[in-house]
Amino acid sequence: MVLIHYDPNLPFSRFIPDPAERKWFFDNVCTHEWNLEQDRGRSWEEAEAALIAEYPAHEQNIRNFRRHWHEMVPHEIAGSVALMRGLIAKGYDVTLLTNFAADTLVEARQRFPFLNETRGVTISAEIRLIKPDPAIYAHHTRTFGLDPARTLFTDDNAANIAAAREFGWQAIHFTGPAALEKALAGHGIAL
């Protein structure tokens, strides 16, 4: 489930006020694919250096991506956090499997203490695997001693859901807390 709101436009609407220019920047410079490599374990220093070498005129905004990351994650998604806590309170074994850069997750865990309330977490950057690579699901299963057939996974990315299902997990495509609560009930999990 998605627990934290993420939107890089929040700080970048100040740095690049024109929406078309900002879209170009995210489509060509600080792309989703570029950011995902930090989730795979690449350091921010290395990531910034590679982009600055390619786009020297955008150095400031390339550095602004990490420098202002905290503004991109302004708040929790209260309904999701309530569902997670409800599952834990009912005795369900809740673990997290996340694509996240190691240093930003440390920061997120300090700002959002609920991220520390589950039995544990697999952090992509620490093991250098990212969803939807089947190896990350295998790693998480081994680490936490999960039975794939009894594991219910939720994610907002359709490719991650498909990979989890291929691995043998049950999966729910997250579209919001209310829809997730209804889908959980369909799996016999009432909160």
CSV table of C-alpha atoms in Angstrom, one decimal:
chain,number,residue,atom,x,y,z
A,1,MET,CA,0.0,0.0,0.0
A,2,VAL,CA,1.1,3.5,-0.5
A,3,LEU,CA,1.8,5.2,2.9
A,4,ILE,CA,3.4,8.5,1.9
A,5,HIS,CA,2.4,11.1,-0.6
A,6,TYR,CA,5.1,11.7,-3.2
A,7,ASP,CA,5.1,14.6,-5.7
A,8,PRO,CA,8.3,16.1,-7.1
A,9,ASN,CA,6.3,19.0,-8.6
A,10,LEU,CA,5.9,20.4,-5.1
A,11,PRO,CA,9.4,21.9,-4.8
A,12,PHE,CA,10.0,22.0,-8.5
A,13,SER,CA,7.0,24.3,-9.2
A,14,ARG,CA,9.2,27.0,-7.5
A,15,PHE,CA,12.4,26.1,-9.4
A,16,ILE,CA,10.8,25.6,-12.8
A,17,PRO,CA,7.5,27.5,-12.7
A,18,ASP,CA,6.6,26.8,-16.3
A,19,PRO,CA,4.7,23.5,-16.4
A,20,ALA,CA,6.0,22.6,-19.9
A,21,GLU,CA,9.6,23.3,-19.0
A,22,ARG,CA,9.2,21.3,-15.7
A,23,LYS,CA,7.7,18.4,-17.6
A,24,TRP,CA,10.6,18.5,-20.1
A,25,PHE,CA,13.0,18.4,-17.1
A,26,PHE,CA,11.4,15.4,-15.6
A,27,ASP,CA,11.0,13.6,-18.9
A,28,ASN,CA,14.6,14.2,-20.0
A,29,VAL,CA,16.9,15.1,-17.0
A,30,CYS,CA,15.7,13.9,-13.6
A,31,THR,CA,13.7,11.1,-15.1
A,32,HIS,CA,11.8,8.3,-13.2
A,33,GLU,CA,14.4,5.9,-14.5
A,34,TRP,CA,17.3,8.0,-13.3
A,35,ASN,CA,15.7,8.2,-9.8
A,36,LEU,CA,15.0,4.5,-9.8
A,37,GLU,CA,18.7,3.8,-10.0
A,38,GLN,CA,19.1,5.4,-6.5
A,39,ASP,CA,16.4,3.0,-5.4
A,40,ARG,CA,18.7,0.3,-6.8
A,41,GLY,CA,21.5,1.5,-4.6
A,42,ARG,CA,23.4,4.1,-6.8
A,43,SER,CA,24.7,7.0,-4.6
A,44,TRP,CA,23.2,10.4,-5.1
A,45,GLU,CA,26.7,11.7,-5.7
A,46,GLU,CA,27.2,9.4,-8.6
A,47,ALA,CA,23.7,10.0,-9.9
A,48,GLU,CA,24.2,13.8,-9.8
A,49,ALA,CA,27.7,13.7,-11.4
A,50,ALA,CA,26.4,11.6,-14.3
A,51,LEU,CA,23.6,14.0,-15.1
A,52,ILE,CA,25.6,17.1,-14.5
A,53,ALA,CA,28.1,15.9,-17.0
A,54,GLU,CA,25.3,15.4,-19.6
A,55,TYR,CA,23.2,18.4,-18.7
A,56,PRO,CA,25.6,21.0,-17.1
A,57,ALA,CA,23.2,23.9,-17.6
A,58,HIS,CA,20.8,22.1,-15.3
A,59,GLU,CA,23.2,21.5,-12.4
A,60,GLN,CA,21.3,23.5,-9.8
A,61,ASN,CA,18.0,21.7,-10.5
A,62,ILE,CA,19.7,18.3,-10.6
A,63,ARG,CA,21.1,19.0,-7.2
A,64,ASN,CA,17.8,20.4,-6.1
A,65,PHE,CA,16.2,16.9,-6.6
A,66,ARG,CA,17.9,15.4,-3.6
A,67,ARG,CA,18.4,18.6,-1.7
A,68,HIS,CA,14.6,19.2,-1.7
A,69,TRP,CA,13.5,15.6,-1.6
A,70,HIS,CA,11.8,16.1,1.9
A,71,GLU,CA,9.4,18.6,0.2
A,72,MET,CA,8.4,15.9,-2.3
A,73,VAL,CA,7.0,13.7,0.6
A,74,PRO,CA,5.0,16.2,2.6
A,75,HIS,CA,2.6,13.9,4.4
A,76,GLU,CA,1.4,10.4,5.1
A,77,ILE,CA,-1.7,9.0,3.4
A,78,ALA,CA,-3.8,8.8,6.6
A,79,GLY,CA,-6.2,6.1,5.3
A,80,SER,CA,-3.4,3.8,4.3
A,81,VAL,CA,-1.6,4.3,7.7
A,82,ALA,CA,-4.9,3.5,9.5
A,83,LEU,CA,-5.3,0.3,7.4
A,84,MET,CA,-1.7,-0.8,8.1
A,85,ARG,CA,-2.1,-0.2,11.8
A,86,GLY,CA,-5.5,-2.0,11.8
A,87,LEU,CA,-3.9,-5.0,10.2
A,88,ILE,CA,-1.1,-5.0,12.8
A,89,ALA,CA,-3.7,-4.6,15.6
A,90,LYS,CA,-5.7,-7.6,14.3
A,91,GLY,CA,-2.5,-9.8,14.4
A,92,TYR,CA,-1.7,-9.9,10.7
A,93,ASP,CA,2.0,-10.2,9.9
A,94,VAL,CA,2.8,-6.9,8.1
A,95,THR,CA,6.1,-6.3,6.3
A,96,LEU,CA,7.2,-3.7,3.9
A,97,LEU,CA,8.8,-4.2,0.5
A,98,THR,CA,9.9,-0.9,-1.0
A,99,ASN,CA,11.8,0.7,-3.8
A,100,PHE,CA,13.6,3.4,-1.9
A,101,ALA,CA,17.0,5.0,-1.8
A,102,ALA,CA,18.7,4.0,1.5
A,103,ASP,CA,19.4,7.6,2.8
A,104,THR,CA,16.0,8.9,2.0
A,105,LEU,CA,14.3,6.0,3.7
A,106,VAL,CA,16.3,6.7,6.8
A,107,GLU,CA,15.0,10.3,6.6
A,108,ALA,CA,11.4,9.1,5.9
A,109,ARG,CA,11.5,6.7,8.9
A,110,GLN,CA,12.5,9.6,11.2
A,111,ARG,CA,9.7,11.8,9.8
A,112,PHE,CA,7.1,9.1,9.6
A,113,PRO,CA,7.5,6.8,12.6
A,114,PHE,CA,4.7,4.4,11.4
A,115,LEU,CA,7.3,3.1,8.9
A,116,ASN,CA,8.9,1.4,11.9
A,117,GLU,CA,5.8,-0.4,13.2
A,118,THR,CA,5.8,-3.4,10.9
A,119,ARG,CA,7.8,-6.6,11.5
A,120,GLY,CA,10.4,-5.5,9.0
A,121,VAL,CA,11.2,-4.0,5.7
A,122,THR,CA,13.1,-4.9,2.6
A,123,ILE,CA,14.8,-1.8,1.1
A,124,SER,CA,15.7,-2.1,-2.5
A,125,ALA,CA,18.8,0.1,-2.3
A,126,GLU,CA,20.2,-2.1,0.5
A,127,ILE,CA,20.0,-5.3,-1.5
A,128,ARG,CA,20.5,-3.6,-4.9
A,129,LEU,CA,17.3,-5.1,-6.4
A,130,ILE,CA,14.1,-3.2,-7.4
A,131,LYS,CA,10.5,-4.2,-8.0
A,132,PRO,CA,9.4,-5.7,-10.4
A,133,ASP,CA,12.6,-7.9,-10.5
A,134,PRO,CA,11.4,-11.4,-9.3
A,135,ALA,CA,14.6,-11.6,-7.2
A,136,ILE,CA,13.3,-9.0,-4.8
A,137,TYR,CA,10.2,-10.9,-4.1
A,138,ALA,CA,12.3,-14.1,-3.5
A,139,HIS,CA,14.6,-12.2,-1.2
A,140,HIS,CA,11.6,-10.8,0.8
A,141,THR,CA,10.0,-14.2,1.0
A,142,ARG,CA,13.2,-15.8,2.3
A,143,THR,CA,14.0,-13.0,4.7
A,144,PHE,CA,10.7,-13.0,6.4
A,145,GLY,CA,9.9,-16.7,6.1
A,146,LEU,CA,6.7,-16.1,4.0
A,147,ASP,CA,4.5,-18.6,2.3
A,148,PRO,CA,4.0,-17.1,-1.2
A,149,ALA,CA,0.5,-18.5,-1.5
A,150,ARG,CA,-0.5,-16.9,1.8
A,151,THR,CA,1.2,-13.6,1.1
A,152,LEU,CA,-0.9,-10.6,0.1
A,153,PHE,CA,0.9,-7.8,-1.6
A,154,THR,CA,-0.4,-4.3,-2.5
A,155,ASP,CA,1.3,-1.7,-4.7
A,156,ASP,CA,0.3,1.2,-6.9
A,157,ASN,CA,2.4,0.0,-9.8
A,158,ALA,CA,0.8,-2.5,-12.2
A,159,ALA,CA,4.1,-4.0,-13.2
A,160,ASN,CA,5.0,-4.7,-9.6
A,161,ILE,CA,1.6,-6.3,-9.0
A,162,ALA,CA,2.0,-8.6,-12.1
A,163,ALA,CA,5.5,-9.6,-10.9
A,164,ALA,CA,4.2,-10.4,-7.4
A,165,ARG,CA,1.4,-12.6,-8.9
A,166,GLU,CA,3.9,-14.4,-11.2
A,167,PHE,CA,6.0,-15.1,-8.1
A,168,GLY,CA,3.0,-16.7,-6.5
A,169,TRP,CA,1.8,-14.0,-4.2
A,170,GLN,CA,-1.7,-12.7,-4.1
A,171,ALA,CA,-1.8,-9.1,-5.0
A,172,ILE,CA,-4.1,-6.0,-4.9
A,173,HIS,CA,-3.5,-3.0,-7.2
A,174,PHE,CA,-3.6,0.0,-4.8
A,175,THR,CA,-5.7,2.9,-6.1
A,176,GLY,CA,-6.5,4.4,-2.7
A,177,PRO,CA,-7.3,3.5,0.9
A,178,ALA,CA,-11.1,3.0,0.5
A,179,ALA,CA,-10.6,0.7,-2.5
A,180,LEU,CA,-7.9,-1.3,-0.6
A,181,GLU,CA,-10.1,-1.8,2.4
A,182,LYS,CA,-12.9,-3.1,0.1
A,183,ALA,CA,-10.4,-5.4,-1.7
A,184,LEU,CA,-9.0,-6.7,1.7
A,185,ALA,CA,-12.6,-7.6,2.7
A,186,GLY,CA,-12.8,-9.6,-0.6
A,187,HIS,CA,-9.8,-11.6,0.7
A,188,GLY,CA,-11.6,-12.2,4.0
A,189,ILE,CA,-9.7,-9.5,5.9
A,190,ALA,CA,-12.2,-7.2,7.7
A,191,LEU,CA,-10.9,-4.3,9.7
